[in-house]
Amino acid sequence: MSPVAALRALHHDRAPGDPLVLPGPWDAASARVFEEAGSPALATPSAGIALSLGYEDGQVPPGEMFAAIARIVRSVSVPVSADIEGGYGLPAKELVERLLETGAVGCNLEDSVRGEGGGEGGGEGVLREPAEQADFLAEVRAAAGDRLFVNARVDTFLRGVPEVAAAVERARLYVAAGADCVYPILAPPEALPALRAGIEGPLNAVAGAGGPSPQELGKLGATRITFGPGLLHRSLGALRDIAGELV
């Protein structure tokens, strides 16, 4: 089975309470740790990679992002999906080819245009028109064929639109355009059952410190769990403790 077929298969036929858990490596060393722990696949966070490279989220030049993704892919044997933000303004065909050159077999594409500091955790940003985003996703699907697993991020909750119906409307358009999975980022846990009922196919939820566990999110309807830059922040917390002891 090819890596992209393996990644796609991991998203289907999952029991409630047993979602696909995809840790988010920010460099080759963290990717190896997650693989050695038994992760069947990985999903890079743009914010985590940005921090590891000395940038704010959303400010990494595309060439540096693709190079970082390639280093992560080379370091492990499991499939890797990559957060490529909004696509860096690249035409769909070029975006797909540059991503495939890294060895990644999946991607996240978000549906808002970031303002200053508008990354995983918030900041200013503007939602794209859903039909415009669906057209872009359709172009990506046409260029990629079956070579990429496409996770379409829905930014309504992130951008201050709390109605579940708005997220479902976008998600349905994106699935119709060829997305394999949808990701209503920062959807509150209590919204997951309604999202699950309204959206066909795999549903991505983010797990955060102090929130429901991946298993609990799975019982609420999530198929796939990612962490954004959360695992890097937890690692940095441990590193600060060590540094404090040294200093």
JSON list of C-alpha atoms in Angstrom, two decimals:
[
{"chain": "A", "resi": 1, "resn": "MET", "atom": "CA", "xyz": [0.00, 0.00, 0.00]},
{"chain": "A", "resi": 2, "resn": "SER", "atom": "CA", "xyz": [1.33, 3.45, -0.90]},
{"chain": "A", "resi": 3, "resn": "PRO", "atom": "CA", "xyz": [1.89, 6.01, 1.88]},
{"chain": "A", "resi": 4, "resn": "VAL", "atom": "CA", "xyz": [-1.04, 8.15, 0.74]},
{"chain": "A", "resi": 5, "resn": "ALA", "atom": "CA", "xyz": [-3.32, 5.10, 0.56]},
{"chain": "A", "resi": 6, "resn": "ALA", "atom": "CA", "xyz": [-2.17, 4.11, 4.05]},
{"chain": "A", "resi": 7, "resn": "LEU", "atom": "CA", "xyz": [-2.90, 7.60, 5.37]},
{"chain": "A", "resi": 8, "resn": "ARG", "atom": "CA", "xyz": [-6.32, 7.61, 3.75]},
{"chain": "A", "resi": 9, "resn": "ALA", "atom": "CA", "xyz": [-7.17, 4.18, 5.14]},
{"chain": "A", "resi": 10, "resn": "LEU", "atom": "CA", "xyz": [-6.27, 5.29, 8.68]},
{"chain": "A", "resi": 11, "resn": "HIS", "atom": "CA", "xyz": [-9.13, 7.82, 8.56]},
{"chain": "A", "resi": 12, "resn": "HIS", "atom": "CA", "xyz": [-11.88, 5.31, 7.84]},
{"chain": "A", "resi": 13, "resn": "ASP", "atom": "CA", "xyz": [-13.77, 2.61, 9.74]},
{"chain": "A", "resi": 14, "resn": "ARG", "atom": "CA", "xyz": [-12.80, 4.04, 13.10]},
{"chain": "A", "resi": 15, "resn": "ALA", "atom": "CA", "xyz": [-14.85, 3.14, 16.16]},
{"chain": "A", "resi": 16, "resn": "PRO", "atom": "CA", "xyz": [-16.30, 5.91, 18.35]},
{"chain": "A", "resi": 17, "resn": "GLY", "atom": "CA", "xyz": [-13.73, 6.80, 20.97]},
{"chain": "A", "resi": 18, "resn": "ASP", "atom": "CA", "xyz": [-10.87, 5.56, 18.77]},
{"chain": "A", "resi": 19, "resn": "PRO", "atom": "CA", "xyz": [-9.95, 8.53, 16.55]},
{"chain": "A", "resi": 20, "resn": "LEU", "atom": "CA", "xyz": [-6.78, 8.70, 14.51]},
{"chain": "A", "resi": 21, "resn": "VAL", "atom": "CA", "xyz": [-4.26, 10.58, 16.67]},
{"chain": "A", "resi": 22, "resn": "LEU", "atom": "CA", "xyz": [-1.69, 12.49, 14.63]},
{"chain": "A", "resi": 23, "resn": "PRO", "atom": "CA", "xyz": [1.11, 14.10, 16.67]},
{"chain": "A", "resi": 24, "resn": "GLY", "atom": "CA", "xyz": [2.59, 17.28, 15.22]},
{"chain": "A", "resi": 25, "resn": "PRO", "atom": "CA", "xyz": [6.38, 17.22, 14.82]},
{"chain": "A", "resi": 26, "resn": "TRP", "atom": "CA", "xyz": [8.24, 20.48, 14.35]},
{"chain": "A", "resi": 27, "resn": "ASP", "atom": "CA", "xyz": [11.59, 19.00, 13.31]},
{"chain": "A", "resi": 28, "resn": "ALA", "atom": "CA", "xyz": [13.27, 15.68, 12.47]},
{"chain": "A", "resi": 29, "resn": "ALA", "atom": "CA", "xyz": [14.10, 14.84, 16.09]},
{"chain": "A", "resi": 30, "resn": "SER", "atom": "CA", "xyz": [10.52, 15.25, 17.33]},
{"chain": "A", "resi": 31, "resn": "ALA", "atom": "CA", "xyz": [9.22, 13.30, 14.33]},
{"chain": "A", "resi": 32, "resn": "ARG", "atom": "CA", "xyz": [11.44, 10.36, 15.22]},
{"chain": "A", "resi": 33, "resn": "VAL", "atom": "CA", "xyz": [10.24, 10.44, 18.84]},
{"chain": "A", "resi": 34, "resn": "PHE", "atom": "CA", "xyz": [6.60, 10.26, 17.74]},
{"chain": "A", "resi": 35, "resn": "GLU", "atom": "CA", "xyz": [7.31, 7.46, 15.27]},
{"chain": "A", "resi": 36, "resn": "GLU", "atom": "CA", "xyz": [9.25, 5.46, 17.86]},
{"chain": "A", "resi": 37, "resn": "ALA", "atom": "CA", "xyz": [6.29, 5.82, 20.23]},
{"chain": "A", "resi": 38, "resn": "GLY", "atom": "CA", "xyz": [4.12, 4.03, 17.67]},
{"chain": "A", "resi": 39, "resn": "SER", "atom": "CA", "xyz": [2.36, 6.83, 15.77]},
{"chain": "A", "resi": 40, "resn": "PRO", "atom": "CA", "xyz": [1.09, 5.43, 12.45]},
{"chain": "A", "resi": 41, "resn": "ALA", "atom": "CA", "xyz": [1.28, 8.85, 10.75]},
{"chain": "A", "resi": 42, "resn": "LEU", "atom": "CA", "xyz": [2.22, 12.45, 11.56]},
{"chain": "A", "resi": 43, "resn": "ALA", "atom": "CA", "xyz": [0.81, 15.90, 10.80]},
{"chain": "A", "resi": 44, "resn": "THR", "atom": "CA", "xyz": [3.12, 18.89, 10.93]},
{"chain": "A", "resi": 45, "resn": "PRO", "atom": "CA", "xyz": [1.84, 22.16, 12.48]},
{"chain": "A", "resi": 46, "resn": "SER", "atom": "CA", "xyz": [2.76, 25.37, 10.67]},
{"chain": "A", "resi": 47, "resn": "ALA", "atom": "CA", "xyz": [2.99, 27.24, 13.97]},
{"chain": "A", "resi": 48, "resn": "GLY", "atom": "CA", "xyz": [5.34, 24.65, 15.47]},
{"chain": "A", "resi": 49, "resn": "ILE", "atom": "CA", "xyz": [7.65, 24.69, 12.47]},
{"chain": "A", "resi": 50, "resn": "ALA", "atom": "CA", "xyz": [7.58, 28.49, 12.41]},
{"chain": "A", "resi": 51, "resn": "LEU", "atom": "CA", "xyz": [8.63, 28.67, 16.06]},
{"chain": "A", "resi": 52, "resn": "SER", "atom": "CA", "xyz": [11.40, 26.14, 15.53]},
{"chain": "A", "resi": 53, "resn": "LEU", "atom": "CA", "xyz": [12.73, 28.24, 12.64]},
{"chain": "A", "resi": 54, "resn": "GLY", "atom": "CA", "xyz": [12.56, 31.55, 14.51]},
{"chain": "A", "resi": 55, "resn": "TYR", "atom": "CA", "xyz": [9.45, 32.98, 12.82]},
{"chain": "A", "resi": 56, "resn": "GLU", "atom": "CA", "xyz": [5.97, 33.97, 13.88]},
{"chain": "A", "resi": 57, "resn": "ASP", "atom": "CA", "xyz": [3.25, 31.66, 12.59]},
{"chain": "A", "resi": 58, "resn": "GLY", "atom": "CA", "xyz": [2.28, 32.64, 9.08]},
{"chain": "A", "resi": 59, "resn": "GLN", "atom": "CA", "xyz": [5.62, 34.36, 8.41]},
{"chain": "A", "resi": 60, "resn": "VAL", "atom": "CA", "xyz": [7.76, 31.43, 7.21]},
{"chain": "A", "resi": 61, "resn": "PRO", "atom": "CA", "xyz": [8.90, 31.85, 3.58]},
{"chain": "A", "resi": 62, "resn": "PRO", "atom": "CA", "xyz": [7.49, 29.00, 1.49]},
{"chain": "A", "resi": 63, "resn": "GLY", "atom": "CA", "xyz": [10.90, 27.66, 0.56]},
{"chain": "A", "resi": 64, "resn": "GLU", "atom": "CA", "xyz": [11.88, 27.31, 4.22]},
{"chain": "A", "resi": 65, "resn": "MET", "atom": "CA", "xyz": [8.58, 25.64, 5.08]},
{"chain": "A", "resi": 66, "resn": "PHE", "atom": "CA", "xyz": [8.89, 23.08, 2.28]},
{"chain": "A", "resi": 67, "resn": "ALA", "atom": "CA", "xyz": [12.51, 22.40, 3.26]},
{"chain": "A", "resi": 68, "resn": "ALA", "atom": "CA", "xyz": [11.49, 21.82, 6.89]},
{"chain": "A", "resi": 69, "resn": "ILE", "atom": "CA", "xyz": [8.70, 19.45, 5.81]},
{"chain": "A", "resi": 70, "resn": "ALA", "atom": "CA", "xyz": [11.17, 17.54, 3.63]},
{"chain": "A", "resi": 71, "resn": "ARG", "atom": "CA", "xyz": [13.56, 17.06, 6.57]},
{"chain": "A", "resi": 72, "resn": "ILE", "atom": "CA", "xyz": [10.74, 15.68, 8.70]},
{"chain": "A", "resi": 73, "resn": "VAL", "atom": "CA", "xyz": [9.57, 13.32, 5.95]},
{"chain": "A", "resi": 74, "resn": "ARG", "atom": "CA", "xyz": [13.12, 12.04, 5.38]},
{"chain": "A", "resi": 75, "resn": "SER", "atom": "CA", "xyz": [13.54, 11.27, 9.07]},
{"chain": "A", "resi": 76, "resn": "VAL", "atom": "CA", "xyz": [10.62, 8.83, 9.41]},
{"chain": "A", "resi": 77, "resn": "SER", "atom": "CA", "xyz": [9.03, 5.91, 7.60]},
{"chain": "A", "resi": 78, "resn": "VAL", "atom": "CA", "xyz": [5.37, 6.73, 8.38]},
{"chain": "A", "resi": 79, "resn": "PRO", "atom": "CA", "xyz": [3.14, 8.95, 6.20]},
{"chain": "A", "resi": 80, "resn": "VAL", "atom": "CA", "xyz": [3.38, 12.69, 6.84]},
{"chain": "A", "resi": 81, "resn": "SER", "atom": "CA", "xyz": [0.71, 15.31, 6.26]},
{"chain": "A", "resi": 82, "resn": "ALA", "atom": "CA", "xyz": [1.86, 18.92, 6.19]},
{"chain": "A", "resi": 83, "resn": "ASP", "atom": "CA", "xyz": [0.18, 22.15, 7.24]},
{"chain": "A", "resi": 84, "resn": "ILE", "atom": "CA", "xyz": [0.79, 24.47, 4.30]},
{"chain": "A", "resi": 85, "resn": "GLU", "atom": "CA", "xyz": [-1.38, 27.29, 5.64]},
{"chain": "A", "resi": 86, "resn": "GLY", "atom": "CA", "xyz": [-3.37, 28.97, 2.86]},
{"chain": "A", "resi": 87, "resn": "GLY", "atom": "CA", "xyz": [-1.11, 27.74, 0.06]},
{"chain": "A", "resi": 88, "resn": "TYR", "atom": "CA", "xyz": [1.30, 30.72, 0.02]},
{"chain": "A", "resi": 89, "resn": "GLY", "atom": "CA", "xyz": [-0.48, 32.32, -2.91]},
{"chain": "A", "resi": 90, "resn": "LEU", "atom": "CA", "xyz": [0.89, 29.66, -5.26]},
{"chain": "A", "resi": 91, "resn": "PRO", "atom": "CA", "xyz": [-1.14, 28.29, -8.18]},
{"chain": "A", "resi": 92, "resn": "ALA", "atom": "CA", "xyz": [-2.64, 24.93, -7.26]},
{"chain": "A", "resi": 93, "resn": "LYS", "atom": "CA", "xyz": [-0.46, 22.92, -9.66]},
{"chain": "A", "resi": 94, "resn": "GLU", "atom": "CA", "xyz": [2.78, 24.48, -8.39]},
{"chain": "A", "resi": 95, "resn": "LEU", "atom": "CA", "xyz": [1.68, 24.11, -4.77]},
{"chain": "A", "resi": 96, "resn": "VAL", "atom": "CA", "xyz": [0.91, 20.41, -5.24]},
{"chain": "A", "resi": 97, "resn": "GLU", "atom": "CA", "xyz": [4.17, 19.69, -7.04]},
{"chain": "A", "resi": 98, "resn": "ARG", "atom": "CA", "xyz": [6.29, 21.51, -4.47]},
{"chain": "A", "resi": 99, "resn": "LEU", "atom": "CA", "xyz": [4.58, 19.67, -1.64]},
{"chain": "A", "resi": 100, "resn": "LEU", "atom": "CA", "xyz": [4.93, 16.28, -3.31]},
{"chain": "A", "resi": 101, "resn": "GLU", "atom": "CA", "xyz": [8.63, 16.99, -3.81]},
{"chain": "A", "resi": 102, "resn": "THR", "atom": "CA", "xyz": [8.99, 17.04, -0.01]},
{"chain": "A", "resi": 103, "resn": "GLY", "atom": "CA", "xyz": [7.62, 13.50, 0.23]},
{"chain": "A", "resi": 104, "resn": "ALA", "atom": "CA", "xyz": [4.52, 14.54, 2.18]},
{"chain": "A", "resi": 105, "resn": "VAL", "atom": "CA", "xyz": [1.33, 12.72, 1.21]},
{"chain": "A", "resi": 106, "resn": "GLY", "atom": "CA", "xyz": [-1.25, 14.98, 2.87]},
{"chain": "A", "resi": 107, "resn": "CYS", "atom": "CA", "xyz": [-1.88, 18.64, 3.54]},
{"chain": "A", "resi": 108, "resn": "ASN", "atom": "CA", "xyz": [-3.93, 21.12, 5.56]},
{"chain": "A", "resi": 109, "resn": "LEU", "atom": "CA", "xyz": [-5.30, 24.12, 3.67]},
{"chain": "A", "resi": 110, "resn": "GLU", "atom": "CA", "xyz": [-7.01, 26.89, 5.64]},
{"chain": "A", "resi": 111, "resn": "ASP", "atom": "CA", "xyz": [-9.86, 29.05, 4.39]},
{"chain": "A", "resi": 112, "resn": "SER", "atom": "CA", "xyz": [-8.94, 32.43, 5.80]},
{"chain": "A", "resi": 113, "resn": "VAL", "atom": "CA", "xyz": [-6.40, 35.06, 4.89]},
{"chain": "A", "resi": 114, "resn": "ARG", "atom": "CA", "xyz": [-4.18, 35.85, 7.84]},
{"chain": "A", "resi": 115, "resn": "GLY", "atom": "CA", "xyz": [-3.45, 39.25, 9.22]},
{"chain": "A", "resi": 116, "resn": "GLU", "atom": "CA", "xyz": [-0.49, 40.04, 11.45]},
{"chain": "A", "resi": 117, "resn": "GLY", "atom": "CA", "xyz": [-0.05, 37.20, 13.91]},
{"chain": "A", "resi": 118, "resn": "GLY", "atom": "CA", "xyz": [-3.11, 35.32, 12.63]},
{"chain": "A", "resi": 119, "resn": "GLY", "atom": "CA", "xyz": [-2.01, 31.73, 13.17]},
{"chain": "A", "resi": 120, "resn": "GLU", "atom": "CA", "xyz": [-3.27, 28.60, 14.91]},
{"chain": "A", "resi": 121, "resn": "GLY", "atom": "CA", "xyz": [-4.22, 30.37, 18.08]},
{"chain": "A", "resi": 122, "resn": "GLY", "atom": "CA", "xyz": [-6.08, 33.36, 16.70]},
{"chain": "A", "resi": 123, "resn": "GLY", "atom": "CA", "xyz": [-5.05, 36.85, 15.65]},
{"chain": "A", "resi": 124, "resn": "GLU", "atom": "CA", "xyz": [-6.63, 38.95, 12.94]},
{"chain": "A", "resi": 125, "resn": "GLY", "atom": "CA", "xyz": [-7.76, 37.28, 9.77]},
{"chain": "A", "resi": 126, "resn": "VAL", "atom": "CA", "xyz": [-10.48, 37.33, 7.15]},
{"chain": "A", "resi": 127, "resn": "LEU", "atom": "CA", "xyz": [-12.49, 34.34, 5.99]},
{"chain": "A", "resi": 128, "resn": "ARG", "atom": "CA", "xyz": [-12.33, 33.65, 2.28]},
{"chain": "A", "resi": 129, "resn": "GLU", "atom": "CA", "xyz": [-15.58, 33.35, 0.40]},
{"chain": "A", "resi": 130, "resn": "PRO", "atom": "CA", "xyz": [-16.55, 29.66, 0.69]},
{"chain": "A", "resi": 131, "resn": "ALA", "atom": "CA", "xyz": [-17.18, 29.27, -3.05]},
{"chain": "A", "resi": 132, "resn": "GLU", "atom": "CA", "xyz": [-13.75, 30.77, -3.78]},
{"chain": "A", "resi": 133, "resn": "GLN", "atom": "CA", "xyz": [-12.09, 28.37, -1.36]},
{"chain": "A", "resi": 134, "resn": "ALA", "atom": "CA", "xyz": [-14.02, 25.42, -2.78]},
{"chain": "A", "resi": 135, "resn": "ASP", "atom": "CA", "xyz": [-12.79, 26.34, -6.28]},
{"chain": "A", "resi": 136, "resn": "PHE", "atom": "CA", "xyz": [-9.21, 26.42, -5.01]},
{"chain": "A", "resi": 137, "resn": "LEU", "atom": "CA", "xyz": [-9.62, 23.04, -3.31]},
{"chain": "A", "resi": 138, "resn": "ALA", "atom": "CA", "xyz": [-11.04, 21.61, -6.52]},
{"chain": "A", "resi": 139, "resn": "GLU", "atom": "CA", "xyz": [-7.97, 22.87, -8.39]},
{"chain": "A", "resi": 140, "resn": "VAL", "atom": "CA", "xyz": [-5.71, 21.25, -5.79]},
{"chain": "A", "resi": 141, "resn": "ARG", "atom": "CA", "xyz": [-7.60, 17.98, -6.10]},
{"chain": "A", "resi": 142, "resn": "ALA", "atom": "CA", "xyz": [-7.39, 18.08, -9.88]},
{"chain": "A", "resi": 143, "resn": "ALA", "atom": "CA", "xyz": [-3.64, 18.72, -9.75]},
{"chain": "A", "resi": 144, "resn": "ALA", "atom": "CA", "xyz": [-2.99, 16.11, -7.06]},
{"chain": "A", "resi": 145, "resn": "GLY", "atom": "CA", "xyz": [-5.30, 13.34, -8.21]},
{"chain": "A", "resi": 146, "resn": "ASP", "atom": "CA", "xyz": [-5.09, 10.64, -5.57]},
{"chain": "A", "resi": 147, "resn": "ARG", "atom": "CA", "xyz": [-1.53, 11.57, -4.58]},
{"chain": "A", "resi": 148, "resn": "LEU", "atom": "CA", "xyz": [-2.53, 13.78, -1.63]},
{"chain": "A", "resi": 149, "resn": "PHE", "atom": "CA", "xyz": [-4.90, 13.48, 1.31]},
{"chain": "A", "resi": 150, "resn": "VAL", "atom": "CA", "xyz": [-6.47, 16.94, 1.54]},
{"chain": "A", "resi": 151, "resn": "ASN", "atom": "CA", "xyz": [-7.63, 18.22, 4.94]},
{"chain": "A", "resi": 152, "resn": "ALA", "atom": "CA", "xyz": [-9.71, 21.37, 4.44]},
{"chain": "A", "resi": 153, "resn": "ARG", "atom": "CA", "xyz": [-9.58, 23.67, 7.44]},
{"chain": "A", "resi": 154, "resn": "VAL", "atom": "CA", "xyz": [-12.76, 25.57, 8.29]},
{"chain": "A", "resi": 155, "resn": "ASP", "atom": "CA", "xyz": [-11.86, 28.77, 10.16]},
{"chain": "A", "resi": 156, "resn": "THR", "atom": "CA", "xyz": [-15.31, 30.02, 11.17]},
{"chain": "A", "resi": 157, "resn": "PHE", "atom": "CA", "xyz": [-14.87, 29.34, 14.89]},
{"chain": "A", "resi": 158, "resn": "LEU", "atom": "CA", "xyz": [-11.36, 30.80, 14.80]},
{"chain": "A", "resi": 159, "resn": "ARG", "atom": "CA", "xyz": [-12.61, 33.96, 13.11]},
{"chain": "A", "resi": 160, "resn": "GLY", "atom": "CA", "xyz": [-15.50, 34.67, 15.44]},
{"chain": "A", "resi": 161, "resn": "VAL", "atom": "CA", "xyz": [-18.38, 32.94, 13.64]},
{"chain": "A", "resi": 162, "resn": "PRO", "atom": "CA", "xyz": [-19.72, 30.52, 16.28]},
{"chain": "A", "resi": 163, "resn": "GLU", "atom": "CA", "xyz": [-22.72, 29.12, 14.40]},
{"chain": "A", "resi": 164, "resn": "VAL", "atom": "CA", "xyz": [-22.37, 25.44, 13.59]},
{"chain": "A", "resi": 165, "resn": "ALA", "atom": "CA", "xyz": [-24.44, 25.93, 10.44]},
{"chain": "A", "resi": 166, "resn": "ALA", "atom": "CA", "xyz": [-21.79, 28.24, 8.97]},
{"chain": "A", "resi": 167, "resn": "ALA", "atom": "CA", "xyz": [-19.07, 25.62, 9.49]},
{"chain": "A", "resi": 168, "resn": "VAL", "atom": "CA", "xyz": [-21.25, 22.86, 8.06]},
{"chain": "A", "resi": 169, "resn": "GLU", "atom": "CA", "xyz": [-22.05, 24.92, 4.97]},
{"chain": "A", "resi": 170, "resn": "ARG", "atom": "CA", "xyz": [-18.37, 25.45, 4.23]},
{"chain": "A", "resi": 171, "resn": "ALA", "atom": "CA", "xyz": [-17.47, 21.85, 5.03]},
{"chain": "A", "resi": 172, "resn": "ARG", "atom": "CA", "xyz": [-20.04, 20.48, 2.61]},
{"chain": "A", "resi": 173, "resn": "LEU", "atom": "CA", "xyz": [-18.72, 22.68, -0.19]},
{"chain": "A", "resi": 174, "resn": "TYR", "atom": "CA", "xyz": [-15.16, 21.57, 0.51]},
{"chain": "A", "resi": 175, "resn": "VAL", "atom": "CA", "xyz": [-16.06, 17.87, 0.56]},
{"chain": "A", "resi": 176, "resn": "ALA", "atom": "CA", "xyz": [-17.91, 18.32, -2.74]},
{"chain": "A", "resi": 177, "resn": "ALA", "atom": "CA", "xyz": [-14.75, 19.99, -4.12]},
{"chain": "A", "resi": 178, "resn": "GLY", "atom": "CA", "xyz": [-12.68, 16.92, -3.28]},
{"chain": "A", "resi": 179, "resn": "ALA", "atom": "CA", "xyz": [-11.47, 17.36, 0.31]},
{"chain": "A", "resi": 180, "resn": "ASP", "atom": "CA", "xyz": [-10.82, 14.05, 2.09]},
{"chain": "A", "resi": 181, "resn": "CYS", "atom": "CA", "xyz": [-11.38, 15.50, 5.57]},
{"chain": "A", "resi": 182, "resn": "VAL", "atom": "CA", "xyz": [-12.56, 18.76, 7.12]},
{"chain": "A", "resi": 183, "resn": "TYR", "atom": "CA", "xyz": [-11.11, 20.55, 10.12]},
{"chain": "A", "resi": 184, "resn": "PRO", "atom": "CA", "xyz": [-13.32, 23.11, 11.89]},
{"chain": "A", "resi": 185, "resn": "ILE", "atom": "CA", "xyz": [-10.45, 24.43, 13.97]},
{"chain": "A", "resi": 186, "resn": "LEU", "atom": "CA", "xyz": [-11.23, 25.49, 17.54]},
{"chain": "A", "resi": 187, "resn": "ALA", "atom": "CA", "xyz": [-14.77, 24.15, 17.35]},
{"chain": "A", "resi": 188, "resn": "PRO", "atom": "CA", "xyz": [-15.95, 23.78, 20.96]},
{"chain": "A", "resi": 189, "resn": "PRO", "atom": "CA", "xyz": [-16.31, 20.14, 22.02]},
{"chain": "A", "resi": 190, "resn": "GLU", "atom": "CA", "xyz": [-20.05, 20.55, 22.53]},
{"chain": "A", "resi": 191, "resn": "ALA", "atom": "CA", "xyz": [-20.38, 21.46, 18.82]},
{"chain": "A", "resi": 192, "resn": "LEU", "atom": "CA", "xyz": [-18.79, 18.22, 17.59]},
{"chain": "A", "resi": 193, "resn": "PRO", "atom": "CA", "xyz": [-21.97, 16.08, 17.59]},
{"chain": "A", "resi": 194, "resn": "ALA", "atom": "CA", "xyz": [-23.80, 18.61, 15.40]},
{"chain": "A", "resi": 195, "resn": "LEU", "atom": "CA", "xyz": [-20.77, 18.95, 13.13]},
{"chain": "A", "resi": 196, "resn": "ARG", "atom": "CA", "xyz": [-20.53, 15.16, 12.85]},
{"chain": "A", "resi": 197, "resn": "ALA", "atom": "CA", "xyz": [-24.22, 14.94, 11.96]},
{"chain": "A", "resi": 198, "resn": "GLY", "atom": "CA", "xyz": [-23.94, 17.59, 9.26]},
{"chain": "A", "resi": 199, "resn": "ILE", "atom": "CA", "xyz": [-20.62, 16.66, 7.61]},
{"chain": "A", "resi": 200, "resn": "GLU", "atom": "CA", "xyz": [-19.86, 13.66, 5.46]},
{"chain": "A", "resi": 201, "resn": "GLY", "atom": "CA", "xyz": [-16.50, 11.95, 5.87]},
{"chain": "A", "resi": 202, "resn": "PRO", "atom": "CA", "xyz": [-13.65, 12.30, 8.38]},
{"chain": "A", "resi": 203, "resn": "LEU", "atom": "CA", "xyz": [-13.78, 15.16, 10.89]},
{"chain": "A", "resi": 204, "resn": "ASN", "atom": "CA", "xyz": [-10.62, 16.67, 12.43]},
{"chain": "A", "resi": 205, "resn": "ALA", "atom": "CA", "xyz": [-10.64, 18.16, 15.93]},
{"chain": "A", "resi": 206, "resn": "VAL", "atom": "CA", "xyz": [-7.82, 19.78, 17.87]},
{"chain": "A", "resi": 207, "resn": "ALA", "atom": "CA", "xyz": [-6.88, 18.57, 21.34]},
{"chain": "A", "resi": 208, "resn": "GLY", "atom": "CA", "xyz": [-5.57, 21.13, 23.76]},
{"chain": "A", "resi": 209, "resn": "ALA", "atom": "CA", "xyz": [-4.07, 21.11, 27.24]},
{"chain": "A", "resi": 210, "resn": "GLY", "atom": "CA", "xyz": [-6.81, 20.95, 29.86]},
{"chain": "A", "resi": 211, "resn": "GLY", "atom": "CA", "xyz": [-9.50, 20.01, 27.34]},
{"chain": "A", "resi": 212, "resn": "PRO", "atom": "CA", "xyz": [-11.13, 16.69, 26.50]},
{"chain": "A", "resi": 213, "resn": "SER", "atom": "CA", "xyz": [-8.81, 13.80, 25.70]},
{"chain": "A", "resi": 214, "resn": "PRO", "atom": "CA", "xyz": [-8.52, 12.50, 22.13]},
{"chain": "A", "resi": 215, "resn": "GLN", "atom": "CA", "xyz": [-10.71, 9.55, 23.11]},
{"chain": "A", "resi": 216, "resn": "GLU", "atom": "CA", "xyz": [-13.38, 11.87, 24.51]},
{"chain": "A", "resi": 217, "resn": "LEU", "atom": "CA", "xyz": [-13.27, 13.99, 21.35]},
{"chain": "A", "resi": 218, "resn": "GLY", "atom": "CA", "xyz": [-13.68, 10.79, 19.35]},
{"chain": "A", "resi": 219, "resn": "LYS", "atom": "CA", "xyz": [-16.80, 9.87, 21.29]},
{"chain": "A", "resi": 220, "resn": "LEU", "atom": "CA", "xyz": [-18.21, 13.31, 20.47]},
{"chain": "A", "resi": 221, "resn": "GLY", "atom": "CA", "xyz": [-17.72, 12.70, 16.74]},
{"chain": "A", "resi": 222, "resn": "ALA", "atom": "CA", "xyz": [-14.12, 13.49, 15.80]},
{"chain": "A", "resi": 223, "resn": "THR", "atom": "CA", "xyz": [-12.40, 11.04, 13.45]},
{"chain": "A", "resi": 224, "resn": "ARG", "atom": "CA", "xyz": [-8.94, 12.56, 13.59]},
{"chain": "A", "resi": 225, "resn": "ILE", "atom": "CA", "xyz": [-7.12, 14.44, 16.35]},
{"chain": "A", "resi": 226, "resn": "THR", "atom": "CA", "xyz": [-4.30, 16.92, 15.86]},
{"chain": "A", "resi": 227, "resn": "PHE", "atom": "CA", "xyz": [-2.59, 19.27, 18.29]},
{"chain": "A", "resi": 228, "resn": "GLY", "atom": "CA", "xyz": [-1.43, 22.37, 16.43]},
{"chain": "A", "resi": 229, "resn": "PRO", "atom": "CA", "xyz": [1.74, 23.65, 18.14]},
{"chain": "A", "resi": 230, "resn": "GLY", "atom": "CA", "xyz": [0.54, 22.33, 21.52]},
{"chain": "A", "resi": 231, "resn": "LEU", "atom": "CA", "xyz": [3.05, 19.49, 21.80]},
{"chain": "A", "resi": 232, "resn": "LEU", "atom": "CA", "xyz": [5.94, 21.87, 21.08]},
{"chain": "A", "resi": 233, "resn": "HIS", "atom": "CA", "xyz": [4.69, 24.24, 23.78]},
{"chain": "A", "resi": 234, "resn": "ARG", "atom": "CA", "xyz": [4.52, 21.37, 26.27]},
{"chain": "A", "resi": 235, "resn": "SER", "atom": "CA", "xyz": [8.07, 20.38, 25.34]},
{"chain": "A", "resi": 236, "resn": "LEU", "atom": "CA", "xyz": [9.25, 23.95, 25.79]},
{"chain": "A", "resi": 237, "resn": "GLY", "atom": "CA", "xyz": [7.65, 24.00, 29.23]},
{"chain": "A", "resi": 238, "resn": "ALA", "atom": "CA", "xyz": [9.69, 20.95, 30.21]},
{"chain": "A", "resi": 239, "resn": "LEU", "atom": "CA", "xyz": [12.81, 22.54, 28.72]},
{"chain": "A", "resi": 240, "resn": "ARG", "atom": "CA", "xyz": [12.21, 25.72, 30.75]},
{"chain": "A", "resi": 241, "resn": "ASP", "atom": "CA", "xyz": [12.10, 23.63, 33.90]},
{"chain": "A", "resi": 242, "resn": "ILE", "atom": "CA", "xyz": [15.41, 22.02, 32.98]},
{"chain": "A", "resi": 243, "resn": "ALA", "atom": "CA", "xyz": [16.94, 25.39, 32.11]},
{"chain": "A", "resi": 244, "resn": "GLY", "atom": "CA", "xyz": [15.75, 26.80, 35.43]},
{"chain": "A", "resi": 245, "resn": "GLU", "atom": "CA", "xyz": [17.51, 24.01, 37.28]},
{"chain": "A", "resi": 246, "resn": "LEU", "atom": "CA", "xyz": [20.72, 24.66, 35.36]},
{"chain": "A", "resi": 247, "resn": "VAL", "atom": "CA", "xyz": [20.66, 28.42, 35.85]}
]
